[in-house]
CSV table of N, CA and C in Angstrom, one decimal:
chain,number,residue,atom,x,y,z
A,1,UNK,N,-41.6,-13.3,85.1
A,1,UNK,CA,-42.5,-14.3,84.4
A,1,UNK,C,-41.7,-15.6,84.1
A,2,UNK,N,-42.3,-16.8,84.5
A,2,UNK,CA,-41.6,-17.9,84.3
A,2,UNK,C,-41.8,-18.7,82.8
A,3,UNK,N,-40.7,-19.4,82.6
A,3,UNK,CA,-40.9,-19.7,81.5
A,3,UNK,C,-42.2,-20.4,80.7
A,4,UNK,N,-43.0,-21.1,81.6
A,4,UNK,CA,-44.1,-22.0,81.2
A,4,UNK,C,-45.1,-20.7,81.0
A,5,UNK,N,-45.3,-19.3,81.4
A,5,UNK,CA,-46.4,-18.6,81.7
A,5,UNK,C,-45.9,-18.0,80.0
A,6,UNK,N,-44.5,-17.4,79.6
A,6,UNK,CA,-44.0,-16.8,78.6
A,6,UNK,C,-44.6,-18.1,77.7
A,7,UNK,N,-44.2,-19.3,77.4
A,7,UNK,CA,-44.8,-20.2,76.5
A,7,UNK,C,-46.3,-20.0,76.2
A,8,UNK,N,-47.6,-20.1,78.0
A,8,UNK,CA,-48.6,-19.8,77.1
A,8,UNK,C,-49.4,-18.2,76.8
A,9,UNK,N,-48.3,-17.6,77.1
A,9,UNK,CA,-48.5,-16.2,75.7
A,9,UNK,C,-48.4,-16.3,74.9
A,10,UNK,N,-46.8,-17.0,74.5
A,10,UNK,CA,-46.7,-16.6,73.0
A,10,UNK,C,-47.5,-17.8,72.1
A,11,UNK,N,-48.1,-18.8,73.2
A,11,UNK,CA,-49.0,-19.8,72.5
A,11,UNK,C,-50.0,-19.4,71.7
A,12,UNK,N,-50.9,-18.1,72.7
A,12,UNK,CA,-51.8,-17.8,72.2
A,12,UNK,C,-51.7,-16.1,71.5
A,13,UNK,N,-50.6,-15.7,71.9
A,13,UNK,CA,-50.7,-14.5,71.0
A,13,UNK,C,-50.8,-14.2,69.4
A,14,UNK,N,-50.7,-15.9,69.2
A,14,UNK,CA,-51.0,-15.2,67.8
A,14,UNK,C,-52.7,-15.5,67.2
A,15,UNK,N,-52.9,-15.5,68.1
A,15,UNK,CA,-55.0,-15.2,67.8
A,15,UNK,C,-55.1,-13.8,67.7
A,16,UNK,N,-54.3,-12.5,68.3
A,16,UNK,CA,-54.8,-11.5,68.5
A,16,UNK,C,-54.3,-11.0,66.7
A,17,UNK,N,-52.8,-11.2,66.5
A,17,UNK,CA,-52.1,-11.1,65.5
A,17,UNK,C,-53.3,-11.7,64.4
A,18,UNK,N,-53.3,-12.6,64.4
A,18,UNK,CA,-54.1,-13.7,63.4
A,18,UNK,C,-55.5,-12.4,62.9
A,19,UNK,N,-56.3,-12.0,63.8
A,19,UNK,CA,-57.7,-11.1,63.9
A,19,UNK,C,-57.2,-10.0,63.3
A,20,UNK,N,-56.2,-9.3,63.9
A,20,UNK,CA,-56.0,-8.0,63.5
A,20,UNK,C,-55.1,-8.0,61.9
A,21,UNK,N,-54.8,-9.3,61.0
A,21,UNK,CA,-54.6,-9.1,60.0
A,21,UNK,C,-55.4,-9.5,58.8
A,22,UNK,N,-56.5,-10.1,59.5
A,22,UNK,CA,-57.9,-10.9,58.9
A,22,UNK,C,-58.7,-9.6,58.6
A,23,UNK,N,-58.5,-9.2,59.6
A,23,UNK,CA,-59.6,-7.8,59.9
A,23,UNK,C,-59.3,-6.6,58.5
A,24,UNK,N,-57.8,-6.4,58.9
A,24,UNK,CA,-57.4,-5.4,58.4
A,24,UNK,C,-57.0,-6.2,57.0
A,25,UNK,N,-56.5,-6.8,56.5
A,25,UNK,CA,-56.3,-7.3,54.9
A,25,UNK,C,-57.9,-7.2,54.4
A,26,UNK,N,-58.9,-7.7,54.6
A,26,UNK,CA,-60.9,-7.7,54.2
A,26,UNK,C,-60.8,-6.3,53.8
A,27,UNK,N,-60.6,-5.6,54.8
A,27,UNK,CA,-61.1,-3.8,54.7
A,27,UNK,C,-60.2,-3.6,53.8
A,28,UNK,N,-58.4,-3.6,53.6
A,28,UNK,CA,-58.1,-3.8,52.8
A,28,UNK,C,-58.6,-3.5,51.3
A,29,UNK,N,-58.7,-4.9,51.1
A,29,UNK,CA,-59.1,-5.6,50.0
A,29,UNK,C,-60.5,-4.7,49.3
A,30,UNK,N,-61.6,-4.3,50.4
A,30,UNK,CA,-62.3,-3.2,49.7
A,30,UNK,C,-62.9,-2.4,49.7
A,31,UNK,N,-61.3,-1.7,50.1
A,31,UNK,CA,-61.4,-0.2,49.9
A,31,UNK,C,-60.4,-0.3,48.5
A,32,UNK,N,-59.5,-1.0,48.2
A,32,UNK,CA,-59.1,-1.4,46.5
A,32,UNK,C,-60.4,-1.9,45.9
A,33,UNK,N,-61.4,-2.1,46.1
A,33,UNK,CA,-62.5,-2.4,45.4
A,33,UNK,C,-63.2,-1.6,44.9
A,34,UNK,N,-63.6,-0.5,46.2
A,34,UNK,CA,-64.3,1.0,45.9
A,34,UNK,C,-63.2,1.7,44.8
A,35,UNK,N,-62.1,1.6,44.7
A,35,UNK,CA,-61.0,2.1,44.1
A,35,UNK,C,-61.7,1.8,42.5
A,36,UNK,N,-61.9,0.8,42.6
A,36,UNK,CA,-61.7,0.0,41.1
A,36,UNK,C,-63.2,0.5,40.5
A,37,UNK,N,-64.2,0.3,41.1
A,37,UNK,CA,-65.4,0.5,40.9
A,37,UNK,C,-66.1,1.7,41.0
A,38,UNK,N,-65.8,2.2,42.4
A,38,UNK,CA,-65.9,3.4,42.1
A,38,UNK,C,-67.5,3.3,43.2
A,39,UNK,N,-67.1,2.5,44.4
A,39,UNK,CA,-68.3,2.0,45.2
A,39,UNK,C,-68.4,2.5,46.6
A,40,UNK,N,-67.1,3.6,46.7
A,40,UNK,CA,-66.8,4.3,48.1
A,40,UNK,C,-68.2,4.7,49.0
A,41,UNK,N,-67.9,4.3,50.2
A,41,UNK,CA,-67.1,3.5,50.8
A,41,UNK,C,-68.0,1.7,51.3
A,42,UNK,N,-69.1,1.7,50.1
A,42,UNK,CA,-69.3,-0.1,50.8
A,42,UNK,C,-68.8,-0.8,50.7
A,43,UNK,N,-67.8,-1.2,49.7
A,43,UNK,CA,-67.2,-2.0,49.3
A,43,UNK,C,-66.2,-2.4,50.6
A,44,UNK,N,-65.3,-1.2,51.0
A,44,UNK,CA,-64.6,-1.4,52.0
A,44,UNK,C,-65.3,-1.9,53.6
A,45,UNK,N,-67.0,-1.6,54.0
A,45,UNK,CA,-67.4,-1.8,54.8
A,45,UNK,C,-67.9,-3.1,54.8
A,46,UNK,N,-67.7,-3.4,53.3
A,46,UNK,CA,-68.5,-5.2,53.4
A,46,UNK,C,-67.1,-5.7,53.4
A,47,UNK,N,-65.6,-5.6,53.4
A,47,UNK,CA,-64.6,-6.0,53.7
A,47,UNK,C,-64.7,-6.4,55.1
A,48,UNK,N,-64.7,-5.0,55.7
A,48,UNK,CA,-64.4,-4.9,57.0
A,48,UNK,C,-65.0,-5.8,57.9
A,49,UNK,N,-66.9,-5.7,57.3
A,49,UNK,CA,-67.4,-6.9,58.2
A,49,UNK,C,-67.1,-8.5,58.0
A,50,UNK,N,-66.9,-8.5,56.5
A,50,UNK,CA,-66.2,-9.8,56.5
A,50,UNK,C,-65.4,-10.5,57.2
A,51,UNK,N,-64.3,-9.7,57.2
A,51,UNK,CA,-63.2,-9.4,58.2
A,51,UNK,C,-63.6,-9.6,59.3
A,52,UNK,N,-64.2,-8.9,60.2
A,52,UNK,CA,-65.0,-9.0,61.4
A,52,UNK,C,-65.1,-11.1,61.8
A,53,UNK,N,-66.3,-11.1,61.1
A,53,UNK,CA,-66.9,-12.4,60.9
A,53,UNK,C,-65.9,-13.8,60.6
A,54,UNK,N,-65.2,-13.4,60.1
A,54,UNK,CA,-63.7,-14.1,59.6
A,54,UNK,C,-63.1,-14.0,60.6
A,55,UNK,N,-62.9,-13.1,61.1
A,55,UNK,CA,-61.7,-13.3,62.3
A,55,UNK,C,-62.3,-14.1,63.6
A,56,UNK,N,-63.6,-13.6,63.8
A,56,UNK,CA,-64.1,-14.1,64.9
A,56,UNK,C,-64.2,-15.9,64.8
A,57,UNK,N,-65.0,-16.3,63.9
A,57,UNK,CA,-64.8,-17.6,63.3
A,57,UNK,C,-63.6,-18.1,63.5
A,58,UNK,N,-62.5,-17.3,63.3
A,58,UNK,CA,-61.2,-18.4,63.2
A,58,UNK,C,-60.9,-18.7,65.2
A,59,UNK,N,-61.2,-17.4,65.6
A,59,UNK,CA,-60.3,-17.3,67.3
A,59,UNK,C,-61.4,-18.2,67.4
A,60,UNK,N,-62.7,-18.4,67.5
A,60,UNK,CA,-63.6,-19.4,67.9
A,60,UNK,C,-63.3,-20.6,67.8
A,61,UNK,N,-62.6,-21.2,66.3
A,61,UNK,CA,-62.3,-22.5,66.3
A,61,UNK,C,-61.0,-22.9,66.6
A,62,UNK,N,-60.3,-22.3,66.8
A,62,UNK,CA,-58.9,-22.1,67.4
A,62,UNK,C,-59.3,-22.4,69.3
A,63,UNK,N,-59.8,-21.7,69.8
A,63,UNK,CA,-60.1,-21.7,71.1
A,63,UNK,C,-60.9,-23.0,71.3
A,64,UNK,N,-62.2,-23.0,71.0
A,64,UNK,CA,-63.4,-24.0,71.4
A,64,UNK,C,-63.2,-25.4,70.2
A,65,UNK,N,-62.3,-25.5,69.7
A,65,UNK,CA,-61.5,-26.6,69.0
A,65,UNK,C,-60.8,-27.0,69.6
A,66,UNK,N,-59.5,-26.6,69.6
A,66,UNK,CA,-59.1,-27.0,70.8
A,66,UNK,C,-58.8,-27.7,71.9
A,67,UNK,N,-60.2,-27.2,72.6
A,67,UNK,CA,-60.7,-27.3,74.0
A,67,UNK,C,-61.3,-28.7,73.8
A,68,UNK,N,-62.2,-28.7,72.8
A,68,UNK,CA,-63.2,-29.5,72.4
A,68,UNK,C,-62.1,-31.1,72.2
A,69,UNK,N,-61.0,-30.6,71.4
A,69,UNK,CA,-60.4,-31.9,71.3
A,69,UNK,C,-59.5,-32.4,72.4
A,70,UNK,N,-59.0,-31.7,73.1
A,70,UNK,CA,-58.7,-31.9,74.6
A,70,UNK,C,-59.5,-33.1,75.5
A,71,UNK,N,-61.0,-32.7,75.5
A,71,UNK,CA,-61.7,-33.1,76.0
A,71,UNK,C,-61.8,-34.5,75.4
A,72,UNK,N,-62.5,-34.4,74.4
A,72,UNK,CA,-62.6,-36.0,73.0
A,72,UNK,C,-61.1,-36.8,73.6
A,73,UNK,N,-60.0,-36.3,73.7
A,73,UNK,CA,-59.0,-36.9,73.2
A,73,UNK,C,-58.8,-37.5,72.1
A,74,UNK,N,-57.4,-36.6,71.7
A,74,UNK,CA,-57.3,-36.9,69.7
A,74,UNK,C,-57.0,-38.0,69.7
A,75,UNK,N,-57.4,-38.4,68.5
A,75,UNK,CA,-57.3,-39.6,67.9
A,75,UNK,C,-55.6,-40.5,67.4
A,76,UNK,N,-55.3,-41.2,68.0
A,76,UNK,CA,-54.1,-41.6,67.5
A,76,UNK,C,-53.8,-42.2,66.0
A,77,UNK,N,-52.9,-42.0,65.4
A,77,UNK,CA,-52.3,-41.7,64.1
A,77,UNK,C,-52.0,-43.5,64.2
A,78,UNK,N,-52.5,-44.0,63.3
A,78,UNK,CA,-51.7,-45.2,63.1
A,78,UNK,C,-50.0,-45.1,63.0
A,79,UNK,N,-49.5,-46.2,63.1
A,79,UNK,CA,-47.9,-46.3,63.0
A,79,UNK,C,-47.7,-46.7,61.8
A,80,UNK,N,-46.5,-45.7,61.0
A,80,UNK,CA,-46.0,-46.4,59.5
A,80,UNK,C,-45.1,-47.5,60.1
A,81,UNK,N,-45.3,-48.7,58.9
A,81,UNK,CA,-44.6,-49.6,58.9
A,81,UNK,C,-43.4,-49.8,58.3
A,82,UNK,N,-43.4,-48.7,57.3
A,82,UNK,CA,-41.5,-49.1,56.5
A,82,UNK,C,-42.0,-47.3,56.5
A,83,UNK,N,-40.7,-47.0,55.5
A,83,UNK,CA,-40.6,-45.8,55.0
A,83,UNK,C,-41.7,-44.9,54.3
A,84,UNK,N,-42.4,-45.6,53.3
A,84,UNK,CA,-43.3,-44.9,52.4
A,84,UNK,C,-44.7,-45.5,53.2
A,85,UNK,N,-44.9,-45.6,53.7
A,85,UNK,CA,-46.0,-45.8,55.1
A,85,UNK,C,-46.7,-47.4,54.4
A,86,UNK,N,-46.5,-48.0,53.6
A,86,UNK,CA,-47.0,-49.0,53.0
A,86,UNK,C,-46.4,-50.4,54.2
A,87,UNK,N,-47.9,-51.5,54.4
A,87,UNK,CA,-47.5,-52.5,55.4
A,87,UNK,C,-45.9,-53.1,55.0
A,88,UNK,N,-45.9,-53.9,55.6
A,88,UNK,CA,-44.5,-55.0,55.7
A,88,UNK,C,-45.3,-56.0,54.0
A,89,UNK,N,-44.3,-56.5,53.2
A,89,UNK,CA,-44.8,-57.6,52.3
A,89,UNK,C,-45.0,-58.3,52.9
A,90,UNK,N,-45.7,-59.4,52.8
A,90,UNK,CA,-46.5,-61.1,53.4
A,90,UNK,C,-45.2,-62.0,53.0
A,91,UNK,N,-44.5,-62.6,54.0
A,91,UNK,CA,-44.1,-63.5,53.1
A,91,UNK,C,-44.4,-65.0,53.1
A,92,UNK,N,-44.4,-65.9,52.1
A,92,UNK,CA,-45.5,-67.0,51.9
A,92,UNK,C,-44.8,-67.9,52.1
């Protein structure tokens, strides 16, 4: 594997990472809920889909964002002029 092919893995391996902890922290979060309440098990399934829906939303705007600004070409950042980004004084 050449080096440019290993860069865009580990570019994008963290969408899969990113899903599988979105996913799994939601479900998480409530099945501690059924815990507390005493709501076994929907609490943890309305996590889970959350999660679901959450994750998918993010690899979506991660991917088709992206792409999208690729395309646009981003917008260039103006240039600071001194240190604390404030113009040059005028001088009279």
């Amino acid at each position: 594997m050449s080096l440019r092919e290993t860069n865009d893995a580990l570019k994008y391996s963290h969408l899969g990472i990113s899903y599988a902890v979105v996913l799994g922290g939601s479900f998480f979060l409530g099945s501690k809920a059924d815990e507390k309440f005493g709501t076994s098990p929907y609490m943890a399934l309305c996590g889970g889909m959350f999660g679901a829906v959450a994750g998918f939303w993010y690899l979506y705007r991660e991917v088709y964002g992206k792409r999208d600004e690729a395309e646009r070409g981003s917008p260039e950042k103006p240039k600071r002029q001194d240190d604390n980004g404030s113009p040059p004084a005028k001088n009279a």
